[in-house]
PDB file of C-alpha atoms in Angstrom:
ATOM      1  CA  MET A   1      26.113   3.069  20.677  1.00 47.00           C
ATOM      2  CA  LYS A   2      24.860   0.747  23.419  1.00 50.00           C
ATOM      3  CA  THR A   3      21.285   1.187  22.204  1.00 46.00           C
ATOM      4  CA  LEU A   4      22.413   0.429  18.640  1.00 42.00           C
ATOM      5  CA  LYS A   5      24.068  -2.809  19.752  1.00 46.00           C
ATOM      6  CA  ILE A   6      20.946  -3.875  21.667  1.00 44.00           C
ATOM      7  CA  CYS A   7      18.785  -3.244  18.587  1.00 43.00           C
ATOM      8  CA  PHE A   8      21.226  -5.172  16.391  1.00 43.00           C
ATOM      9  CA  TYR A   9      21.313  -8.264  18.610  1.00 43.00           C
ATOM     10  CA  THR A  10      17.529  -8.125  19.053  1.00 40.00           C
ATOM     11  CA  LEU A  11      17.126  -8.130  15.281  1.00 41.00           C
ATOM     12  CA  LEU A  12      19.535 -11.057  14.914  1.00 41.00           C
ATOM     13  CA  PHE A  13      17.609 -13.036  17.531  1.00 40.00           C
ATOM     14  CA  THR A  14      14.298 -12.292  15.797  1.00 36.00           C
ATOM     15  CA  LEU A  15      15.633 -13.328  12.398  1.00 37.00           C
ATOM     16  CA  PHE A  16      17.154 -16.537  13.691  1.00 37.00           C
ATOM     17  CA  ASN A  17      13.971 -17.619  15.420  1.00 37.00           C
ATOM     18  CA  SER A  18      11.965 -16.816  12.289  1.00 33.00           C
ATOM     19  CA  SER A  19      14.177 -19.126  10.174  1.00 32.00           C
ATOM     20  CA  LEU A  20      14.891 -16.447   7.605  1.00 33.00           C
ATOM     21  CA  ILE A  21      16.582 -17.785   4.561  1.00 33.00           C
ATOM     22  CA  PHE A  22      18.446 -17.068   1.154  1.00 39.00           C
ATOM     23  CA  GLY A  23      21.395 -14.791   1.000  1.00 46.00           C
ATOM     24  CA  SER A  24      24.050 -12.973  -0.923  1.00 65.00           C
ATOM     25  CA  GLU A  25      27.730 -13.806  -1.003  1.00 83.00           C
ATOM     26  CA  ILE A  26      29.620 -13.147   2.242  1.00 90.00           C
ATOM     27  CA  VAL A  27      32.792 -12.289   0.261  1.00 90.00           C
ATOM     28  CA  LEU A  28      35.014 -11.343   3.236  1.00 90.00           C
ATOM     29  CA  PRO A  29      36.502 -13.227   6.238  1.00 95.00           C
ATOM     30  CA  ALA A  30      35.454 -12.591   9.838  1.00 95.00           C
ATOM     31  CA  SER A  31      38.651 -10.712  10.766  1.00 93.00           C
ATOM     32  CA  GLN A  32      38.307  -7.254  12.278  1.00 92.00           C
ATOM     33  CA  ILE A  33      38.504  -3.985  10.347  1.00 94.00           C
ATOM     34  CA  GLU A  34      40.219  -0.982  11.931  1.00 93.00           C
ATOM     35  CA  LYS A  35      38.204   2.078  12.916  1.00 94.00           C
ATOM     36  CA  GLY A  36      37.779   4.377   9.939  1.00 95.00           C
ATOM     37  CA  LYS A  37      38.902   1.653   7.520  1.00 96.00           C
ATOM     38  CA  GLY A  38      37.074  -0.458   4.974  1.00 96.00           C
ATOM     39  CA  SER A  39      37.355  -2.393   1.760  1.00 96.00           C
ATOM     40  CA  ILE A  40      35.675  -2.783  -1.608  1.00 97.00           C
ATOM     41  CA  SER A  41      35.253  -6.036  -3.525  1.00 97.00           C
ATOM     42  CA  PHE A  42      34.597  -6.507  -7.249  1.00 97.00           C
ATOM     43  CA  TYR A  43      33.371 -10.010  -8.060  1.00 97.00           C
ATOM     44  CA  TYR A  44      31.481 -12.336 -10.360  1.00 97.00           C
ATOM     45  CA  ALA A  45      28.894 -14.719  -8.890  1.00 95.00           C
ATOM     46  CA  ARG A  46      26.969 -17.701 -10.229  1.00 94.00           C
ATOM     47  CA  THR A  47      24.007 -18.836  -8.119  1.00 92.00           C
ATOM     48  CA  GLU A  48      21.541 -21.712  -8.421  1.00 91.00           C
ATOM     49  CA  HIS A  49      18.715 -21.930  -5.892  1.00 90.00           C
ATOM     50  CA  LYS A  50      15.046 -22.732  -5.302  1.00 92.00           C
ATOM     51  CA  ILE A  51      12.113 -20.361  -4.925  1.00 94.00           C
ATOM     52  CA  ASN A  52       8.457 -21.063  -4.159  1.00 93.00           C
ATOM     53  CA  LEU A  53       5.481 -19.689  -6.080  1.00 90.00           C
ATOM     54  CA  GLU A  54       1.950 -20.175  -4.775  1.00 86.00           C
ATOM     55  CA  VAL A  55      -0.818 -20.164  -7.361  1.00 77.00           C
ATOM     56  CA  LYS A  56      -4.402 -19.387  -6.272  1.00 71.00           C
ATOM     57  CA  ASP A  57      -7.571 -19.584  -8.308  1.00 58.00           C
ATOM     58  CA  ILE A  58      -7.550 -15.835  -9.000  1.00 53.00           C
ATOM     59  CA  GLN A  59      -3.825 -15.695  -9.731  1.00 55.00           C
ATOM     60  CA  GLU A  60      -2.710 -16.785 -13.154  1.00 60.00           C
ATOM     61  CA  ILE A  61      -0.364 -15.570 -15.858  1.00 66.00           C
ATOM     62  CA  ASP A  62      -0.731 -16.625 -19.466  1.00 61.00           C
ATOM     63  CA  VAL A  63       1.237 -16.496 -22.690  1.00 56.00           C
ATOM     64  CA  ASN A  64      -0.881 -15.957 -25.779  1.00 55.00           C
ATOM     65  CA  GLY A  65      -3.863 -17.447 -23.997  1.00 53.00           C
ATOM     66  CA  VAL A  66      -1.949 -20.442 -22.588  1.00 54.00           C
ATOM     67  CA  ASN A  67      -1.709 -20.622 -18.799  1.00 63.00           C
ATOM     68  CA  TYR A  68       1.565 -22.055 -17.577  1.00 63.00           C
ATOM     69  CA  PHE A  69       0.210 -22.200 -14.021  1.00 65.00           C
ATOM     70  CA  SER A  70      -2.777 -24.237 -12.935  1.00 56.00           C
ATOM     71  CA  GLU A  71      -5.911 -22.388 -11.808  1.00 56.00           C
ATOM     72  CA  VAL A  72      -6.153 -24.768  -8.854  1.00 55.00           C
ATOM     73  CA  SER A  73      -4.488 -23.638  -5.624  1.00 53.00           C
ATOM     74  CA  ASN A  74      -1.011 -25.091  -5.536  1.00 76.00           C
ATOM     75  CA  GLU A  75       2.554 -24.320  -4.514  1.00 82.00           C
ATOM     76  CA  PHE A  76       5.390 -24.854  -6.961  1.00 82.00           C
ATOM     77  CA  GLU A  77       9.076 -25.181  -6.134  1.00 89.00           C
ATOM     78  CA  CYS A  78      10.915 -23.526  -9.005  1.00 92.00           C
ATOM     79  CA  SER A  79      14.593 -23.591  -9.932  1.00 93.00           C
ATOM     80  CA  GLY A  80      16.345 -20.273 -10.431  1.00 95.00           C
ATOM     81  CA  ALA A  81      19.834 -19.569 -11.753  1.00 95.00           C
ATOM     82  CA  GLY A  82      21.674 -16.330 -12.321  1.00 94.00           C
ATOM     83  CA  ASP A  83      24.997 -14.790 -13.296  1.00 95.00           C
ATOM     84  CA  SER A  84      25.924 -11.389 -11.939  1.00 96.00           C
ATOM     85  CA  VAL A  85      28.758  -8.920 -11.515  1.00 96.00           C
ATOM     86  CA  ARG A  86      28.745  -7.054  -8.190  1.00 96.00           C
ATOM     87  CA  ILE A  87      30.507  -4.462  -6.069  1.00 97.00           C
ATOM     88  CA  LYS A  88      30.438  -4.792  -2.265  1.00 97.00           C
ATOM     89  CA  PHE A  89      31.640  -2.007   0.018  1.00 97.00           C
ATOM     90  CA  ILE A  90      32.144  -2.563   3.775  1.00 97.00           C
ATOM     91  CA  PHE A  91      33.211   0.103   6.289  1.00 97.00           C
ATOM     92  CA  ASN A  92      33.893   0.360  10.040  1.00 97.00           C
ATOM     93  CA  PRO A  93      33.014   3.931  11.086  1.00 96.00           C
ATOM     94  CA  ASN A  94      33.457   3.703  14.860  1.00 90.00           C
ATOM     95  CA  GLU A  95      34.739   0.338  16.141  1.00 83.00           C
ATOM     96  CA  GLY A  96      31.178  -0.993  16.481  1.00 87.00           C
ATOM     97  CA  LEU A  97      29.119  -2.412  13.681  1.00 95.00           C
ATOM     98  CA  TYR A  98      30.561  -2.740  10.191  1.00 97.00           C
ATOM     99  CA  TYR A  99      28.149  -1.602   7.482  1.00 97.00           C
ATOM    100  CA  TRP A 100      28.038  -2.808   3.896  1.00 97.00           C
ATOM    101  CA  VAL A 101      26.243  -2.129   0.632  1.00 97.00           C
ATOM    102  CA  ASN A 102      26.380  -3.913  -2.699  1.00 96.00           C
ATOM    103  CA  LEU A 103      25.249  -3.183  -6.244  1.00 97.00           C
ATOM    104  CA  GLY A 104      25.187  -5.392  -9.292  1.00 97.00           C
ATOM    105  CA  ALA A 105      23.694  -6.419 -12.608  1.00 97.00           C
ATOM    106  CA  GLY A 106      23.115  -9.805 -14.176  1.00 96.00           C
ATOM    107  CA  PHE A 107      20.997 -12.330 -16.033  1.00 96.00           C
ATOM    108  CA  TYR A 108      18.470 -14.803 -14.630  1.00 97.00           C
ATOM    109  CA  GLU A 109      16.603 -17.934 -15.726  1.00 96.00           C
ATOM    110  CA  LEU A 110      13.582 -19.440 -13.970  1.00 95.00           C
ATOM    111  CA  GLU A 111      12.339 -22.995 -14.495  1.00 93.00           C
ATOM    112  CA  ILE A 112       8.680 -23.576 -13.586  1.00 86.00           C
ATOM    113  CA  PRO A 113       7.309 -27.134 -13.494  1.00 80.00           C
ATOM    114  CA  SER A 114       3.832 -27.731 -14.936  1.00 73.00           C
ATOM    115  CA  THR A 115       1.760 -30.894 -15.297  1.00 68.00           C
ATOM    116  CA  THR A 116       3.937 -32.720 -17.834  1.00 70.00           C
ATOM    117  CA  VAL A 117       6.751 -30.352 -18.879  1.00 75.00           C
ATOM    118  CA  LYS A 118       9.045 -27.658 -17.548  1.00 81.00           C
ATOM    119  CA  ASN A 119       8.669 -24.060 -18.650  1.00 85.00           C
ATOM    120  CA  ASN A 120      11.758 -21.872 -18.854  1.00 92.00           C
ATOM    121  CA  LEU A 121      11.617 -18.084 -18.462  1.00 93.00           C
ATOM    122  CA  SER A 122      14.739 -16.009 -19.022  1.00 96.00           C
ATOM    123  CA  THR A 123      16.054 -12.469 -19.376  1.00 94.00           C
ATOM    124  CA  ARG A 124      17.396 -10.822 -22.497  1.00 89.00           C
ATOM    125  CA  ASP A 125      18.523  -7.658 -20.732  1.00 90.00           C
ATOM    126  CA  ASN A 126      20.377  -7.072 -17.476  1.00 92.00           C
ATOM    127  CA  GLY A 127      18.519  -7.304 -14.209  1.00 96.00           C
ATOM    128  CA  TRP A 128      19.535  -5.147 -11.239  1.00 97.00           C
ATOM    129  CA  LEU A 129      20.597  -6.085  -7.711  1.00 96.00           C
ATOM    130  CA  ALA A 130      21.199  -4.058  -4.558  1.00 97.00           C
ATOM    131  CA  GLY A 131      21.765  -4.880  -0.899  1.00 96.00           C
ATOM    132  CA  ILE A 132      22.537  -3.465   2.530  1.00 97.00           C
ATOM    133  CA  GLY A 133      23.662  -5.059   5.763  1.00 97.00           C
ATOM    134  CA  ALA A 134      25.720  -4.967   8.941  1.00 97.00           C
ATOM    135  CA  ARG A 135      28.369  -7.130  10.548  1.00 97.00           C
ATOM    136  CA  LYS A 136      29.645  -7.495  14.117  1.00 96.00           C
ATOM    137  CA  THR A 137      32.972  -9.059  15.073  1.00 95.00           C
ATOM    138  CA  LEU A 138      32.349 -11.065  18.249  1.00 96.00           C
ATOM    139  CA  PHE A 139      35.932 -12.294  18.743  1.00 95.00           C
ATOM    140  CA  PRO A 140      38.985 -10.840  16.970  1.00 94.00           C
ATOM    141  CA  ASP A 141      41.648 -12.903  15.254  1.00 92.00           C
ATOM    142  CA  THR A 142      44.628 -13.644  17.544  1.00 92.00           C
ATOM    143  CA  ILE A 143      47.761 -15.779  17.274  1.00 89.00           C
ATOM    144  CA  VAL A 144      45.982 -18.769  18.796  1.00 90.00           C
ATOM    145  CA  SER A 145      42.286 -18.196  18.080  1.00 94.00           C
ATOM    146  CA  PRO A 146      40.202 -17.449  14.968  1.00 96.00           C
ATOM    147  CA  ALA A 147      37.944 -14.471  14.369  1.00 97.00           C
ATOM    148  CA  ILE A 148      34.198 -14.973  14.762  1.00 97.00           C
ATOM    149  CA  ALA A 149      31.560 -12.620  13.349  1.00 97.00           C
ATOM    150  CA  VAL A 150      27.839 -12.439  12.619  1.00 97.00           C
ATOM    151  CA  GLU A 151      26.216 -10.680   9.688  1.00 97.00           C
ATOM    152  CA  ILE A 152      22.728  -9.682   8.593  1.00 96.00           C
ATOM    153  CA  GLY A 153      21.779  -8.553   5.104  1.00 96.00           C
ATOM    154  CA  LEU A 154      18.897  -7.591   2.846  1.00 97.00           C
ATOM    155  CA  ASP A 155      19.152  -7.991  -0.928  1.00 96.00           C
ATOM    156  CA  TYR A 156      16.671  -6.949  -3.592  1.00 97.00           C
ATOM    157  CA  SER A 157      16.783  -7.894  -7.265  1.00 97.00           C
ATOM    158  CA  ILE A 158      14.530  -7.237 -10.222  1.00 97.00           C
ATOM    159  CA  TYR A 159      14.540  -9.096 -13.557  1.00 97.00           C
ATOM    160  CA  ASP A 160      12.464  -8.589 -16.690  1.00 95.00           C
ATOM    161  CA  LEU A 161      11.762 -12.118 -17.929  1.00 93.00           C
ATOM    162  CA  ASN A 162      11.016 -11.449 -21.573  1.00 91.00           C
ATOM    163  CA  SER A 163      11.278 -14.876 -23.203  1.00 92.00           C
ATOM    164  CA  ILE A 164       9.689 -18.234 -22.421  1.00 90.00           C
ATOM    165  CA  ARG A 165       9.984 -21.773 -23.734  1.00 88.00           C
ATOM    166  CA  LEU A 166       6.948 -23.936 -22.934  1.00 81.00           C
ATOM    167  CA  GLY A 167       8.332 -27.460 -22.743  1.00 79.00           C
ATOM    168  CA  ASN A 168      10.039 -28.253 -26.048  1.00 79.00           C
ATOM    169  CA  SER A 169       8.197 -25.579 -28.032  1.00 80.00           C
ATOM    170  CA  ALA A 170       9.810 -22.581 -29.684  1.00 84.00           C
ATOM    171  CA  THR A 171      10.758 -19.552 -27.607  1.00 87.00           C
ATOM    172  CA  GLN A 172       8.088 -16.865 -27.293  1.00 88.00           C
ATOM    173  CA  LEU A 173       8.306 -13.249 -26.207  1.00 89.00           C
ATOM    174  CA  ILE A 174       6.624 -12.319 -22.909  1.00 87.00           C
ATOM    175  CA  SER A 175       6.500  -9.336 -20.573  1.00 88.00           C
ATOM    176  CA  ASN A 176       6.976 -10.730 -17.072  1.00 91.00           C
ATOM    177  CA  ARG A 177       8.862  -9.300 -14.114  1.00 94.00           C
ATOM    178  CA  LEU A 178      10.450 -11.229 -11.231  1.00 95.00           C
ATOM    179  CA  ASN A 179      11.156  -9.463  -7.944  1.00 96.00           C
ATOM    180  CA  LEU A 180      13.252 -11.228  -5.299  1.00 97.00           C
ATOM    181  CA  THR A 181      13.690  -9.923  -1.759  1.00 97.00           C
ATOM    182  CA  GLN A 182      16.277 -11.943   0.134  1.00 94.00           C
ATOM    183  CA  ILE A 183      17.171 -11.735   3.819  1.00 95.00           C
ATOM    184  CA  HIS A 184      20.090 -13.605   5.313  1.00 94.00           C
ATOM    185  CA  LEU A 185      21.709 -14.150   8.689  1.00 96.00           C
ATOM    186  CA  ALA A 186      25.201 -15.633   8.793  1.00 96.00           C
ATOM    187  CA  ALA A 187      27.750 -16.712  11.383  1.00 97.00           C
ATOM    188  CA  LEU A 188      31.312 -17.033  10.129  1.00 97.00           C
ATOM    189  CA  VAL A 189      34.787 -17.876  11.366  1.00 97.00           C
ATOM    190  CA  SER A 190      38.197 -17.192   9.791  1.00 97.00           C
ATOM    191  CA  LYS A 191      41.918 -17.490  10.572  1.00 96.00           C
ATOM    192  CA  LYS A 192      44.887 -15.641   9.098  1.00 93.00           C
ATOM    193  CA  TYR A 193      47.936 -17.606   7.929  1.00 92.00           C
ATOM    194  CA  LYS A 194      50.294 -14.967   6.509  1.00 87.00           C
ATOM    195  CA  LYS A 195      48.864 -14.272   3.021  1.00 91.00           C
ATOM    196  CA  PHE A 196      46.245 -16.995   3.249  1.00 93.00           C
ATOM    197  CA  GLU A 197      42.974 -16.469   5.176  1.00 96.00           C
ATOM    198  CA  PRO A 198      40.355 -19.229   4.888  1.00 97.00           C
ATOM    199  CA  TYR A 199      36.839 -18.664   6.215  1.00 97.00           C
ATOM    200  CA  GLY A 200      33.533 -20.472   6.416  1.00 97.00           C
ATOM    201  CA  GLY A 201      30.245 -20.596   8.222  1.00 96.00           C
ATOM    202  CA  LEU A 202      26.516 -21.102   8.241  1.00 95.00           C
ATOM    203  CA  LYS A 203      23.798 -18.880   6.824  1.00 93.00           C
ATOM    204  CA  VAL A 204      20.017 -19.042   6.969  1.00 93.00           C
ATOM    205  CA  PHE A 205      17.975 -17.134   4.432  1.00 91.00           C
ATOM    206  CA  ARG A 206      14.445 -16.384   3.254  1.00 94.00           C
ATOM    207  CA  THR A 207      13.403 -15.464  -0.280  1.00 94.00           C
ATOM    208  CA  TYR A 208      10.234 -13.533  -1.056  1.00 96.00           C
ATOM    209  CA  ALA A 209       9.377 -13.909  -4.761  1.00 96.00           C
ATOM    210  CA  THR A 210       6.817 -12.129  -6.935  1.00 94.00           C
ATOM    211  CA  LEU A 211       6.286 -13.017 -10.593  1.00 92.00           C
ATOM    212  CA  LYS A 212       3.862 -10.757 -12.440  1.00 89.00           C
ATOM    213  CA  GLU A 213       2.673  -9.909 -15.908  1.00 85.00           C
ATOM    214  CA  LYS A 214       3.759  -6.311 -16.618  1.00 80.00           C
ATOM    215  CA  THR A 215       0.811  -5.623 -18.940  1.00 74.00           C
ATOM    216  CA  ASP A 216      -1.855  -7.218 -16.726  1.00 70.00           C
ATOM    217  CA  VAL A 217      -2.793  -7.622 -13.075  1.00 67.00           C
ATOM    218  CA  GLY A 218      -1.957 -11.311 -12.878  1.00 73.00           C
ATOM    219  CA  LYS A 219       0.766 -12.309 -10.455  1.00 82.00           C
ATOM    220  CA  VAL A 220       1.988 -15.158  -8.251  1.00 87.00           C
ATOM    221  CA  THR A 221       3.973 -14.893  -5.037  1.00 91.00           C
ATOM    222  CA  GLY A 222       5.786 -17.204  -2.638  1.00 94.00           C
ATOM    223  CA  ILE A 223       8.252 -17.594   0.232  1.00 96.00           C
ATOM    224  CA  LYS A 224      11.147 -20.075   0.384  1.00 94.00           C
ATOM    225  CA  ASP A 225      13.168 -20.861   3.528  1.00 93.00           C
ATOM    226  CA  ASN A 226      16.508 -22.627   3.474  1.00 90.00           C
ATOM    227  CA  ILE A 227      19.895 -23.038   5.146  1.00 90.00           C
ATOM    228  CA  GLY A 228      23.374 -23.402   3.699  1.00 89.00           C
ATOM    229  CA  LEU A 229      27.095 -23.679   4.353  1.00 93.00           C
ATOM    230  CA  PHE A 230      29.774 -21.562   2.731  1.00 94.00           C
ATOM    231  CA  LEU A 231      33.558 -21.817   2.427  1.00 95.00           C
ATOM    232  CA  GLY A 232      35.974 -19.275   1.050  1.00 96.00           C
ATOM    233  CA  THR A 233      39.457 -17.899   1.149  1.00 96.00           C
ATOM    234  CA  LYS A 234      41.172 -14.536   0.890  1.00 97.00           C
ATOM    235  CA  LEU A 235      44.577 -14.761  -0.785  1.00 97.00           C
ATOM    236  CA  ARG A 236      46.631 -11.602  -0.375  1.00 96.00           C
ATOM    237  CA  ILE A 237      48.527 -10.646  -3.542  1.00 95.00           C
ATOM    238  CA  TYR A 238      49.778  -7.228  -2.447  1.00 94.00           C
ATOM    239  CA  GLU A 239      49.673  -5.388   0.877  1.00 91.00           C
ATOM    240  CA  LYS A 240      46.188  -3.952   0.269  1.00 94.00           C
ATOM    241  CA  GLU A 241      44.934  -6.240  -2.507  1.00 97.00           C
ATOM    242  CA  ALA A 242      43.682  -9.806  -2.430  1.00 97.00           C
ATOM    243  CA  VAL A 243      41.808 -12.444  -4.436  1.00 97.00           C
ATOM    244  CA  ILE A 244      38.535 -13.732  -2.960  1.00 97.00           C
ATOM    245  CA  ILE A 245      37.086 -17.157  -3.789  1.00 96.00           C
ATOM    246  CA  GLU A 246      33.880 -18.400  -2.166  1.00 97.00           C
ATOM    247  CA  GLY A 247      31.487 -21.290  -2.621  1.00 95.00           C
ATOM    248  CA  SER A 248      28.148 -22.216  -1.044  1.00 90.00           C
ATOM    249  CA  PHE A 249      26.355 -25.536  -0.921  1.00 83.00           C
ATOM    250  CA  ILE A 250      23.302 -27.137   0.701  1.00 78.00           C
ATOM    251  CA  GLY A 251      20.164 -25.118   0.009  1.00 71.00           C
ATOM    252  CA  GLU A 252      21.862 -23.138  -2.754  1.00 78.00           C
ATOM    253  CA  THR A 253      24.854 -23.643  -5.022  1.00 83.00           C
ATOM    254  CA  ASN A 254      26.987 -20.585  -5.427  1.00 88.00           C
ATOM    255  CA  ILE A 255      30.451 -19.639  -6.587  1.00 93.00           C
ATOM    256  CA  ALA A 256      31.990 -16.170  -6.365  1.00 95.00           C
ATOM    257  CA  VAL A 257      35.405 -14.989  -7.552  1.00 96.00           C
ATOM    258  CA  GLY A 258      36.687 -11.450  -7.193  1.00 97.00           C
ATOM    259  CA  TRP A 259      39.239  -8.827  -6.193  1.00 97.00           C
ATOM    260  CA  ASN A 260      39.356  -7.039  -2.838  1.00 97.00           C
ATOM    261  CA  LEU A 261      40.936  -3.640  -2.176  1.00 97.00           C
ATOM    262  CA  GLU A 262      41.542  -2.355   1.376  1.00 96.00           C
ATOM    263  CA  PHE A 263      41.794   1.311   2.305  1.00 93.00           C
TER     264      PHE A 263
END
């Protein structure tokens, strides 16, 4: 267990000093979870964020012969937005690290700027999301002091972008795929007030993006670093059930609303 803790803190230090950025919803406060206990959260999330795509002279994707990226080396900051429904499970097996996984499905839209217009790519079918991570409670919640925890997570999502609108033109069918790999590091604090438990913190995150043509070899890739703040609350409805509301701002705009069950 001591070796595991050393590896965990080493990884946190490495991530922090590498300015890793993006991130999934935190969903739960920093308060401690009893040994052998856990919880599961069902929630809806709406996220708006930025990703980078770097176009090189040998990397281009076209639609019916029309390139919506320049052939000249350039880096584009693109706007992404998505709606998803997710399940997040967190468990404390042995009073050390808490481990979590999440699964979800949703829709996504990507806006790519070109020379004079903006091109919009979107999904018609569900994309898929999955993530894993770990959390460590540094200081437990007491009568006079709040709980403090740190968390690290890795999320992966895949979307088939099968329609595009070039500027103000009519929508066309395409066969593109967007892969997003997102790593986040968060520090959070929370305090219990009977049935009300507000929480908040800071997270840094990195997004690796790959946009490719499924029927060709053309693709573009990029990395986007950012930092953001989040605020949320857990409102207990029953002894083991609660409503979770969370919002993020600066670097990404995010809202999540869901239901949490403890066991």
